[in-house]
Amino acid sequence: MAVPTPAAGGPATHDLDIQSVRKRYGAFAAVDDLSFSVRRGSFFSILGPSGCGKTTLLRMVAGFIAPDAGDIVIKGASMRGVAPNRRPVNMVFQHLALFPMMSVGENIAYGLERRGIKGAAAKAKVTDMLRRVGLPGSEGKRIDQLSGGQKQRVAIARSLVLEPALLLLDEPLGALDLKLREHMKVELKQLQAEVGTTFVYITHDQSEALVMSDQVAVMNHGRFEQLGTPQQLYYQPQTAFVAGFVGNNNRFEGTIESRNGEQVLLRTAGGMALWSQRVGTLDVGQPATVFIRPEAIEIGRSPRELPEGAPAWSAGVQSVLFDGGNSTVQVLEDRNQTPLHIALPLTGRLADLKHGETVHFAYQPAQAWCFAA
Ligand SMILES: Nc1ncnc2c1ncn2[C@@H]1O[C@H](COP(=O)(O)OP(=O)(O)OP(=O)(O)O)[C@@H](O)[C@H]1O
Ligand SMILES: [Mg+2]
């Protein structure tokens, strides 16, 4: 599948240009001929499942691994043969490497000292950085007096204080509990906007990528499936992988029965006829998959509650997953026994659905996509 490449950039507007970069381990391509650019001052995320090559790519940017082919250009300068400590980048890891025997202030000042910045100048930078990461006045604290989230902030402060052109972050929130992660992702985005440093952030958590990023690249098997804004990935997925990986989605398998302009009709084995948007080439008779978001489906206890004229199907309620405004119901569609997640109306109207009840559902074809299987 062709990957839309961002508009050609240059050192004037882009801090990072990856040019046809490859890395193989034996016959296995961990990073497979990747090319992309990261705009200066942006929050760029690389989102993909475990093993897709995210860390390998980031370590090549940092200089810990050399590419087999291609070039990495930072601020217009090729990094070929440039040692990690000579690159204008800094990396924050999932399992941060803070010095436990040093105070917070000493941890942050460590890199500055190695660059010859000492005394009052270093102190002022440390104070400023701690304020920016929401830990003002914590210079004297010991590392073991900090919570997980606070430690992560110190790790980020320690990297940012060196004023890198690029901050590379490898799943920095991965070790934190869910609640703290939710909080930190909002903070990290605010911090990035405030300091204006270009962030390249890797994660396998789609919610992190959607919330924080200006641009997200969805990576799979060493390649990018799609690069775009969070909204583009969510509302206009270009591949079945992206539709399945970004956000929740329901999927129906079947065969294309007919086509009308950009819409196609998929017939499932159980006989459901589903209209949806065609993505890529798709011809009558081809096996295909339709994706429909939980929130694009309307649900009611009777077909009369659904929009008039829309085709509707029936399903049996399996369970209601109550989660306030994100509540969903799991149902089993009657014809194919396809399991579906459907968002519940925010009014709470159907929050009392019970296992075994019959419901009816419908959706808008404009909010469903069909890809070749
Ligand atoms: N030194 C190595 N030797 C052989 N194979 C490697 C080596 N490093 C990584 N790989 C393989 O390359 C692939 C990509 O690894 P990488 O660490 O980049 O994945 P990742 O996307 O960061 O995954 P995760 O989300 O689990 O951190 C994996 O299949 C991994 O097993
Ligand atoms: Mg990794």
GROMACS .gro file of C-alpha atoms and ligand atoms in nm:
model
  405
    1MET     CA    1   0.000   0.000   0.000
    2ALA     CA    2   0.142   0.337  -0.099
    3VAL     CA    3   0.216   0.561   0.196
    4PRO     CA    4   0.138   0.928   0.147
    5THR     CA    5   0.463   1.109   0.214
    6PRO     CA    6   0.452   1.453   0.371
    7ALA     CA    7   0.524   1.753   0.151
    8ALA     CA    8   0.892   1.777   0.074
    9GLY     CA    9   1.057   1.963   0.354
   10GLY     CA   10   1.402   2.098   0.412
   11PRO     CA   11   1.622   2.209   0.693
   12ALA     CA   12   1.434   2.540   0.707
   13THR     CA   13   1.112   2.378   0.822
   14HIS     CA   14   1.211   2.024   0.921
   15ASP     CA   15   1.430   1.909   1.207
   16LEU     CA   16   1.445   1.548   1.094
   17ASP     CA   17   1.453   1.390   0.750
   18ILE     CA   18   1.463   1.014   0.724
   19GLN     CA   19   1.573   0.914   0.375
   20SER     CA   20   1.524   0.554   0.256
   21VAL     CA   21   1.649   0.411   0.585
   22ARG     CA   22   1.677   0.034   0.628
   23LYS     CA   23   1.790  -0.192   0.907
   24ARG     CA   24   1.799  -0.569   0.879
   25TYR     CA   25   1.870  -0.834   1.140
   26GLY     CA   26   1.974  -1.129   0.923
   27ALA     CA   27   1.696  -1.172   0.667
   28PHE     CA   28   1.449  -0.981   0.884
   29ALA     CA   29   1.378  -0.618   0.793
   30ALA     CA   30   1.322  -0.434   1.123
   31VAL     CA   31   1.303  -0.098   0.941
   32ASP     CA   32   1.217  -0.136   0.577
   33ASP     CA   33   1.304   0.155   0.347
   34LEU     CA   34   1.142   0.436   0.544
   35SER     CA   35   1.130   0.799   0.434
   36PHE     CA   36   0.960   1.082   0.619
   37SER     CA   37   1.014   1.430   0.763
   38VAL     CA   38   0.933   1.581   1.099
   39ARG     CA   39   0.833   1.946   1.107
   40ARG     CA   40   1.023   2.177   1.339
   41GLY     CA   41   0.848   2.231   1.669
   42SER     CA   42   0.595   1.954   1.616
   43PHE     CA   43   0.491   1.659   1.830
   44PHE     CA   44   0.543   1.360   1.601
   45SER     CA   45   0.441   1.012   1.715
   46ILE     CA   46   0.522   0.673   1.576
   47LEU     CA   47   0.247   0.432   1.671
   48GLY     CA   48   0.266   0.059   1.615
   49PRO     CA   49   0.242  -0.285   1.771
   50SER     CA   50   0.524  -0.452   1.960
   51GLY     CA   51   0.809  -0.556   1.733
   52CYS     CA   52   0.718  -0.330   1.440
   53GLY     CA   53   1.055  -0.150   1.452
   54LYS     CA   54   0.984   0.167   1.654
   55THR     CA   55   1.279   0.143   1.892
   56THR     CA   56   1.515   0.038   1.613
   57LEU     CA   57   1.416   0.349   1.419
   58LEU     CA   58   1.460   0.580   1.717
   59ARG     CA   59   1.796   0.428   1.809
   60MET     CA   60   1.916   0.494   1.455
   61VAL     CA   61   1.816   0.860   1.491
   62ALA     CA   62   2.000   0.876   1.823
   63GLY     CA   63   2.304   0.710   1.667
   64PHE     CA   64   2.315   0.392   1.879
   65ILE     CA   65   2.253   0.178   1.569
   66ALA     CA   66   2.380   0.251   1.217
   67PRO     CA   67   2.135   0.208   0.928
   68ASP     CA   68   2.226  -0.049   0.661
   69ALA     CA   69   2.116   0.198   0.395
   70GLY     CA   70   1.977   0.548   0.364
   71ASP     CA   71   2.050   0.865   0.554
   72ILE     CA   72   1.931   1.043   0.865
   73VAL     CA   73   1.941   1.421   0.836
   74ILE     CA   74   1.899   1.638   1.145
   75LYS     CA   75   1.861   2.013   1.094
   76GLY     CA   76   1.993   1.976   0.743
   77ALA     CA   77   2.309   1.784   0.839
   78SER     CA   78   2.367   1.420   0.753
   79MET     CA   79   2.430   1.208   1.062
   80ARG     CA   80   2.638   0.951   0.874
   81GLY     CA   81   2.940   0.877   1.090
   82VAL     CA   82   2.829   1.119   1.365
   83ALA     CA   83   2.861   0.969   1.716
   84PRO     CA   84   2.554   0.971   1.947
   85ASN     CA   85   2.702   1.232   2.181
   86ARG     CA   86   2.767   1.464   1.887
   87ARG     CA   87   2.407   1.457   1.762
   88PRO     CA   88   2.169   1.737   1.862
   89VAL     CA   89   1.927   1.484   2.009
   90ASN     CA   90   1.841   1.342   2.346
   91MET     CA   91   1.652   1.028   2.433
   92VAL     CA   92   1.408   0.950   2.715
   93PHE     CA   93   1.354   0.582   2.786
   94GLN     CA   94   1.065   0.383   2.930
   95HIS     CA   95   1.283   0.262   3.213
   96LEU     CA   96   1.450   0.586   3.297
   97ALA     CA   97   1.808   0.592   3.402
   98LEU     CA   98   1.808   0.854   3.676
   99PHE     CA   99   2.102   0.844   3.918
  100PRO     CA  100   1.945   0.726   4.244
  101MET     CA  101   2.228   0.858   4.461
  102MET     CA  102   2.200   1.213   4.328
  103SER     CA  103   1.937   1.473   4.408
  104VAL     CA  104   1.682   1.589   4.152
  105GLY     CA  105   1.888   1.902   4.086
  106GLU     CA  106   2.212   1.706   4.048
  107ASN     CA  107   2.045   1.469   3.803
  108ILE     CA  108   1.931   1.755   3.584
  109ALA     CA  109   2.261   1.943   3.611
  110TYR     CA  110   2.467   1.633   3.527
  111GLY     CA  111   2.456   1.675   3.147
  112LEU     CA  112   2.510   2.050   3.176
  113GLU     CA  113   2.828   1.997   3.376
  114ARG     CA  114   2.961   1.755   3.120
  115ARG     CA  115   2.919   2.034   2.868
  116GLY     CA  116   3.106   2.275   3.088
  117ILE     CA  117   2.801   2.465   3.215
  118LYS     CA  118   2.843   2.500   3.591
  119GLY     CA  119   2.766   2.722   3.887
  120ALA     CA  120   2.498   2.992   3.869
  121ALA     CA  121   2.433   2.938   3.497
  122ALA     CA  122   2.360   2.569   3.552
  123LYS     CA  123   2.154   2.643   3.861
  124ALA     CA  124   1.933   2.890   3.675
  125LYS     CA  125   1.870   2.638   3.396
  126VAL     CA  126   1.781   2.365   3.647
  127THR     CA  127   1.541   2.595   3.833
  128ASP     CA  128   1.374   2.700   3.511
  129MET     CA  129   1.343   2.342   3.385
  130LEU     CA  130   1.192   2.217   3.711
  131ARG     CA  131   0.933   2.492   3.695
  132ARG     CA  132   0.847   2.397   3.337
  133VAL     CA  133   0.791   2.031   3.421
  134GLY     CA  134   0.573   2.119   3.717
  135LEU     CA  135   0.824   2.043   3.993
  136PRO     CA  136   0.934   2.390   4.107
  137GLY     CA  137   1.170   2.392   4.402
  138SER     CA  138   1.242   2.017   4.397
  139GLU     CA  139   1.618   2.053   4.344
  140GLY     CA  140   1.710   1.903   4.680
  141LYS     CA  141   1.473   1.604   4.676
  142ARG     CA  142   1.610   1.252   4.656
  143ILE     CA  143   1.503   1.043   4.357
  144ASP     CA  144   1.348   0.778   4.584
  145GLN     CA  145   1.122   1.044   4.735
  146LEU     CA  146   0.948   1.092   4.399
  147SER     CA  147   0.645   0.918   4.251
  148GLY     CA  148   0.671   0.740   3.916
  149GLY     CA  149   0.526   1.037   3.731
  150GLN     CA  150   0.757   1.281   3.905
  151LYS     CA  151   1.059   1.067   3.818
  152GLN     CA  152   0.950   1.067   3.456
  153ARG     CA  153   0.927   1.446   3.465
  154VAL     CA  154   1.280   1.467   3.605
  155ALA     CA  155   1.401   1.239   3.326
  156ILE     CA  156   1.237   1.466   3.069
  157ALA     CA  157   1.375   1.778   3.238
  158ARG     CA  158   1.722   1.624   3.235
  159SER     CA  159   1.695   1.576   2.858
  160LEU     CA  160   1.531   1.907   2.777
  161VAL     CA  161   1.777   2.115   2.978
  162LEU     CA  162   2.043   2.030   2.719
  163GLU     CA  163   1.824   2.204   2.458
  164PRO     CA  164   1.834   1.930   2.196
  165ALA     CA  165   1.695   1.998   1.848
  166LEU     CA  166   1.503   1.674   1.885
  167LEU     CA  167   1.379   1.496   2.192
  168LEU     CA  168   1.332   1.125   2.127
  169LEU     CA  169   1.092   0.953   2.365
  170ASP     CA  170   1.063   0.573   2.371
  171GLU     CA  171   0.738   0.481   2.549
  172PRO     CA  172   0.822   0.712   2.841
  173LEU     CA  173   0.485   0.659   3.006
  174GLY     CA  174   0.482   0.281   2.965
  175ALA     CA  175   0.589   0.206   3.322
  176LEU     CA  176   0.327   0.433   3.483
  177ASP     CA  177  -0.016   0.325   3.600
  178LEU     CA  178  -0.316   0.408   3.385
  179LYS     CA  179  -0.440   0.710   3.579
  180LEU     CA  180  -0.098   0.872   3.586
  181ARG     CA  181  -0.049   0.798   3.217
  182GLU     CA  182  -0.377   0.975   3.136
  183HIS     CA  183  -0.258   1.277   3.332
  184MET     CA  184   0.098   1.277   3.199
  185LYS     CA  185  -0.006   1.264   2.836
  186VAL     CA  186  -0.190   1.593   2.872
  187GLU     CA  187   0.107   1.743   3.059
  188LEU     CA  188   0.361   1.624   2.806
  189LYS     CA  189   0.170   1.783   2.523
  190GLN     CA  190   0.148   2.112   2.712
  191LEU     CA  191   0.517   2.095   2.795
  192GLN     CA  192   0.609   2.034   2.433
  193ALA     CA  193   0.397   2.327   2.317
  194GLU     CA  194   0.557   2.549   2.580
  195VAL     CA  195   0.922   2.463   2.513
  196GLY     CA  196   0.873   2.428   2.137
  197THR     CA  197   1.126   2.144   2.105
  198THR     CA  198   1.050   1.889   1.834
  199PHE     CA  199   0.934   1.566   1.999
  200VAL     CA  200   0.954   1.227   1.832
  201TYR     CA  201   0.748   0.999   2.051
  202ILE     CA  202   0.704   0.627   2.010
  203THR     CA  203   0.423   0.428   2.160
  204HIS     CA  204   0.198   0.131   2.103
  205ASP     CA  205  -0.087   0.316   2.280
  206GLN     CA  206  -0.314   0.474   2.022
  207SER     CA  207  -0.482   0.698   2.277
  208GLU     CA  208  -0.145   0.855   2.371
  209ALA     CA  209  -0.065   0.915   2.006
  210LEU     CA  210  -0.405   1.067   1.928
  211VAL     CA  211  -0.415   1.298   2.228
  212MET     CA  212  -0.063   1.437   2.206
  213SER     CA  213   0.045   1.448   1.845
  214ASP     CA  214   0.040   1.695   1.560
  215GLN     CA  215   0.132   1.409   1.326
  216VAL     CA  216   0.117   1.034   1.377
  217ALA     CA  217   0.282   0.764   1.168
  218VAL     CA  218   0.122   0.422   1.206
  219MET     CA  219   0.400   0.166   1.174
  220ASN     CA  220   0.369  -0.203   1.093
  221HIS     CA  221   0.639  -0.454   0.994
  222GLY     CA  222   0.909  -0.190   0.956
  223ARG     CA  223   0.703   0.040   0.735
  224PHE     CA  224   0.454   0.323   0.773
  225GLU     CA  225   0.097   0.230   0.689
  226GLN     CA  226  -0.021   0.589   0.710
  227LEU     CA  227   0.111   0.927   0.819
  228GLY     CA  228  -0.129   1.203   0.907
  229THR     CA  229  -0.299   1.405   1.175
  230PRO     CA  230  -0.482   1.214   1.450
  231GLN     CA  231  -0.807   1.321   1.284
  232GLN     CA  232  -0.701   1.188   0.944
  233LEU     CA  233  -0.603   0.853   1.092
  234TYR     CA  234  -0.927   0.828   1.283
  235TYR     CA  235  -1.171   0.951   1.021
  236GLN     CA  236  -0.991   0.856   0.698
  237PRO     CA  237  -0.793   0.536   0.757
  238GLN     CA  238  -0.611   0.438   0.441
  239THR     CA  239  -0.545   0.075   0.523
  240ALA     CA  240  -0.731  -0.202   0.705
  241PHE     CA  241  -0.446  -0.215   0.954
  242VAL     CA  242  -0.493   0.151   1.046
  243ALA     CA  243  -0.871   0.110   1.070
  244GLY     CA  244  -0.819  -0.183   1.305
  245PHE     CA  245  -0.538  -0.031   1.512
  246VAL     CA  246  -0.649   0.329   1.564
  247GLY     CA  247  -0.958   0.359   1.780
  248ASN     CA  248  -1.205   0.079   1.830
  249ASN     CA  249  -1.370  -0.069   1.531
  250ASN     CA  250  -1.621  -0.337   1.445
  251ARG     CA  251  -1.541  -0.554   1.149
  252PHE     CA  252  -1.752  -0.755   0.908
  253GLU     CA  253  -1.610  -1.001   0.656
  254GLY     CA  254  -1.781  -1.074   0.326
  255THR     CA  255  -1.772  -1.034  -0.051
  256ILE     CA  256  -1.831  -0.722  -0.261
  257GLU     CA  257  -2.169  -0.760  -0.429
  258SER     CA  258  -2.207  -0.428  -0.606
  259ARG     CA  259  -2.065  -0.081  -0.635
  260ASN     CA  260  -2.218   0.263  -0.667
  261GLY     CA  261  -1.959   0.537  -0.716
  262GLU     CA  262  -1.737   0.536  -0.410
  263GLN     CA  263  -1.971   0.314  -0.211
  264VAL     CA  264  -1.967  -0.064  -0.217
  265LEU     CA  265  -2.209  -0.327  -0.093
  266LEU     CA  266  -2.059  -0.608   0.113
  267ARG     CA  267  -2.257  -0.930   0.157
  268THR     CA  268  -2.167  -1.133   0.464
  269ALA     CA  269  -2.189  -1.512   0.481
  270GLY     CA  270  -2.504  -1.474   0.694
  271GLY     CA  271  -2.664  -1.251   0.431
  272MET     CA  272  -2.624  -0.903   0.580
  273ALA     CA  273  -2.594  -0.636   0.310
  274LEU     CA  274  -2.368  -0.351   0.427
  275TRP     CA  275  -2.300  -0.033   0.229
  276SER     CA  276  -1.979   0.153   0.304
  277GLN     CA  277  -1.708   0.378   0.160
  278ARG     CA  278  -1.462   0.208  -0.067
  279VAL     CA  279  -1.095   0.256   0.029
  280GLY     CA  280  -0.847   0.162  -0.244
  281THR     CA  281  -0.936  -0.057  -0.537
  282LEU     CA  282  -1.219  -0.302  -0.478
  283ASP     CA  283  -1.413  -0.496  -0.737
  284VAL     CA  284  -1.732  -0.697  -0.736
  285GLY     CA  285  -1.668  -1.053  -0.625
  286GLN     CA  286  -1.364  -0.964  -0.412
  287PRO     CA  287  -1.342  -1.066  -0.046
  288ALA     CA  288  -1.339  -0.757   0.174
  289THR     CA  289  -1.377  -0.624   0.526
  290VAL     CA  290  -1.605  -0.346   0.644
  291PHE     CA  291  -1.512  -0.140   0.953
  292ILE     CA  292  -1.770   0.056   1.151
  293ARG     CA  293  -1.689   0.261   1.461
  294PRO     CA  294  -1.889   0.193   1.780
  295GLU     CA  295  -2.003   0.554   1.789
  296ALA     CA  296  -2.120   0.548   1.426
  297ILE     CA  297  -2.384   0.289   1.512
  298GLU     CA  298  -2.728   0.386   1.635
  299ILE     CA  299  -2.903   0.147   1.866
  300GLY     CA  300  -3.256   0.111   1.999
  301ARG     CA  301  -3.486  -0.137   2.169
  302SER     CA  302  -3.714  -0.116   1.866
  303PRO     CA  303  -3.637  -0.044   1.497
  304ARG     CA  304  -3.870   0.258   1.534
  305GLU     CA  305  -3.604   0.430   1.746
  306LEU     CA  306  -3.361   0.423   1.452
  307PRO     CA  307  -3.337   0.673   1.163
  308GLU     CA  308  -3.614   0.614   0.911
  309GLY     CA  309  -3.522   0.430   0.593
  310ALA     CA  310  -3.182   0.309   0.717
  311PRO     CA  311  -3.133  -0.067   0.696
  312ALA     CA  312  -3.139  -0.211   1.046
  313TRP     CA  313  -3.028  -0.538   1.203
  314SER     CA  314  -3.107  -0.714   1.525
  315ALA     CA  315  -2.868  -0.838   1.789
  316GLY     CA  316  -2.863  -0.995   2.133
  317VAL     CA  317  -2.714  -0.803   2.422
  318GLN     CA  318  -2.413  -0.972   2.578
  319SER     CA  319  -2.310  -0.711   2.831
  320VAL     CA  320  -2.315  -0.340   2.904
  321LEU     CA  321  -1.973  -0.192   2.981
  322PHE     CA  322  -2.067   0.111   3.184
  323ASP     CA  323  -1.795   0.379   3.173
  324GLY     CA  324  -1.979   0.708   3.206
  325GLY     CA  325  -1.967   0.897   2.878
  326ASN     CA  326  -1.771   0.614   2.713
  327SER     CA  327  -2.022   0.338   2.789
  328THR     CA  328  -2.063   0.066   2.532
  329VAL     CA  329  -2.277  -0.240   2.486
  330GLN     CA  330  -2.145  -0.566   2.350
  331VAL     CA  331  -2.392  -0.746   2.127
  332LEU     CA  332  -2.397  -1.051   1.902
  333GLU     CA  333  -2.550  -0.971   1.565
  334ASP     CA  334  -2.820  -1.229   1.487
  335ARG     CA  335  -2.737  -1.329   1.128
  336ASN     CA  336  -2.360  -1.381   1.147
  337GLN     CA  337  -2.315  -1.400   1.520
  338THR     CA  338  -2.066  -1.116   1.469
  339PRO     CA  339  -1.969  -0.958   1.802
  340LEU     CA  340  -2.004  -0.578   1.801
  341HIS     CA  341  -1.927  -0.291   2.035
  342ILE     CA  342  -2.182  -0.012   2.015
  343ALA     CA  343  -2.151   0.321   2.196
  344LEU     CA  344  -2.445   0.393   2.424
  345PRO     CA  345  -2.634   0.722   2.391
  346LEU     CA  346  -2.497   0.987   2.628
  347THR     CA  347  -2.847   1.041   2.767
  348GLY     CA  348  -2.815   0.713   2.956
  349ARG     CA  349  -3.134   0.598   2.779
  350LEU     CA  350  -3.003   0.243   2.721
  351ALA     CA  351  -2.767   0.209   3.017
  352ASP     CA  352  -3.009  -0.039   3.175
  353LEU     CA  353  -2.992  -0.292   2.888
  354LYS     CA  354  -2.968  -0.648   3.016
  355HIS     CA  355  -2.800  -0.962   2.889
  356GLY     CA  356  -3.028  -1.147   2.648
  357GLU     CA  357  -3.239  -0.846   2.542
  358THR     CA  358  -3.284  -0.792   2.170
  359VAL     CA  359  -3.171  -0.460   2.025
  360HIS     CA  360  -3.173  -0.311   1.676
  361PHE     CA  361  -2.898  -0.114   1.515
  362ALA     CA  362  -2.823   0.092   1.204
  363TYR     CA  363  -2.535   0.305   1.076
  364GLN     CA  364  -2.452   0.562   0.810
  365PRO     CA  365  -2.256   0.415   0.513
  366ALA     CA  366  -2.056   0.741   0.503
  367GLN     CA  367  -1.911   0.641   0.840
  368ALA     CA  368  -1.808   0.289   0.738
  369TRP     CA  369  -1.510   0.185   0.527
  370CYS     CA  370  -1.443  -0.118   0.317
  371PHE     CA  371  -1.095  -0.256   0.241
  372ALA     CA  372  -0.984  -0.553   0.033
  373ALA     CA  373  -0.942  -0.853   0.262
  374LIG     N1  374   1.970  -0.671   1.805
  374LIG     C1  375   1.872  -0.738   1.743
  374LIG     N2  376   1.894  -0.857   1.682
  374LIG     C2  377   1.797  -0.923   1.618
  374LIG     N3  378   1.671  -0.879   1.608
  374LIG     C3  379   1.641  -0.763   1.667
  374LIG     C4  380   1.739  -0.686   1.738
  374LIG     N4  381   1.679  -0.573   1.785
  374LIG     C5  382   1.549  -0.580   1.746
  374LIG     N5  383   1.525  -0.693   1.675
  374LIG     C6  384   1.398  -0.732   1.614
  374LIG     O1  385   1.353  -0.626   1.533
  374LIG     C7  386   1.214  -0.606   1.546
  374LIG     C8  387   1.186  -0.464   1.586
  374LIG     O2  388   1.231  -0.443   1.718
  374LIG     P1  389   1.203  -0.306   1.794
  374LIG     O3  390   1.266  -0.313   1.927
  374LIG     O4  391   1.242  -0.194   1.705
  374LIG     O5  392   1.045  -0.310   1.807
  374LIG     P2  393   0.944  -0.208   1.880
  374LIG     O6  394   0.848  -0.162   1.775
  374LIG     O7  395   1.020  -0.105   1.952
  374LIG     O8  396   0.867  -0.303   1.982
  374LIG     P3  397   0.816  -0.277   2.132
  374LIG     O9  398   0.687  -0.201   2.120
  374LIG    O10  399   0.795  -0.415   2.184
  374LIG    O11  400   0.923  -0.201   2.205
  374LIG     C9  401   1.165  -0.710   1.647
  374LIG    O12  402   1.111  -0.817   1.576
  374LIG    C10  403   1.291  -0.749   1.720
  374LIG    O13  404   1.283  -0.882   1.763
  375MG      MG  405   1.041  -0.058   2.157
   0.00000   0.00000   0.00000
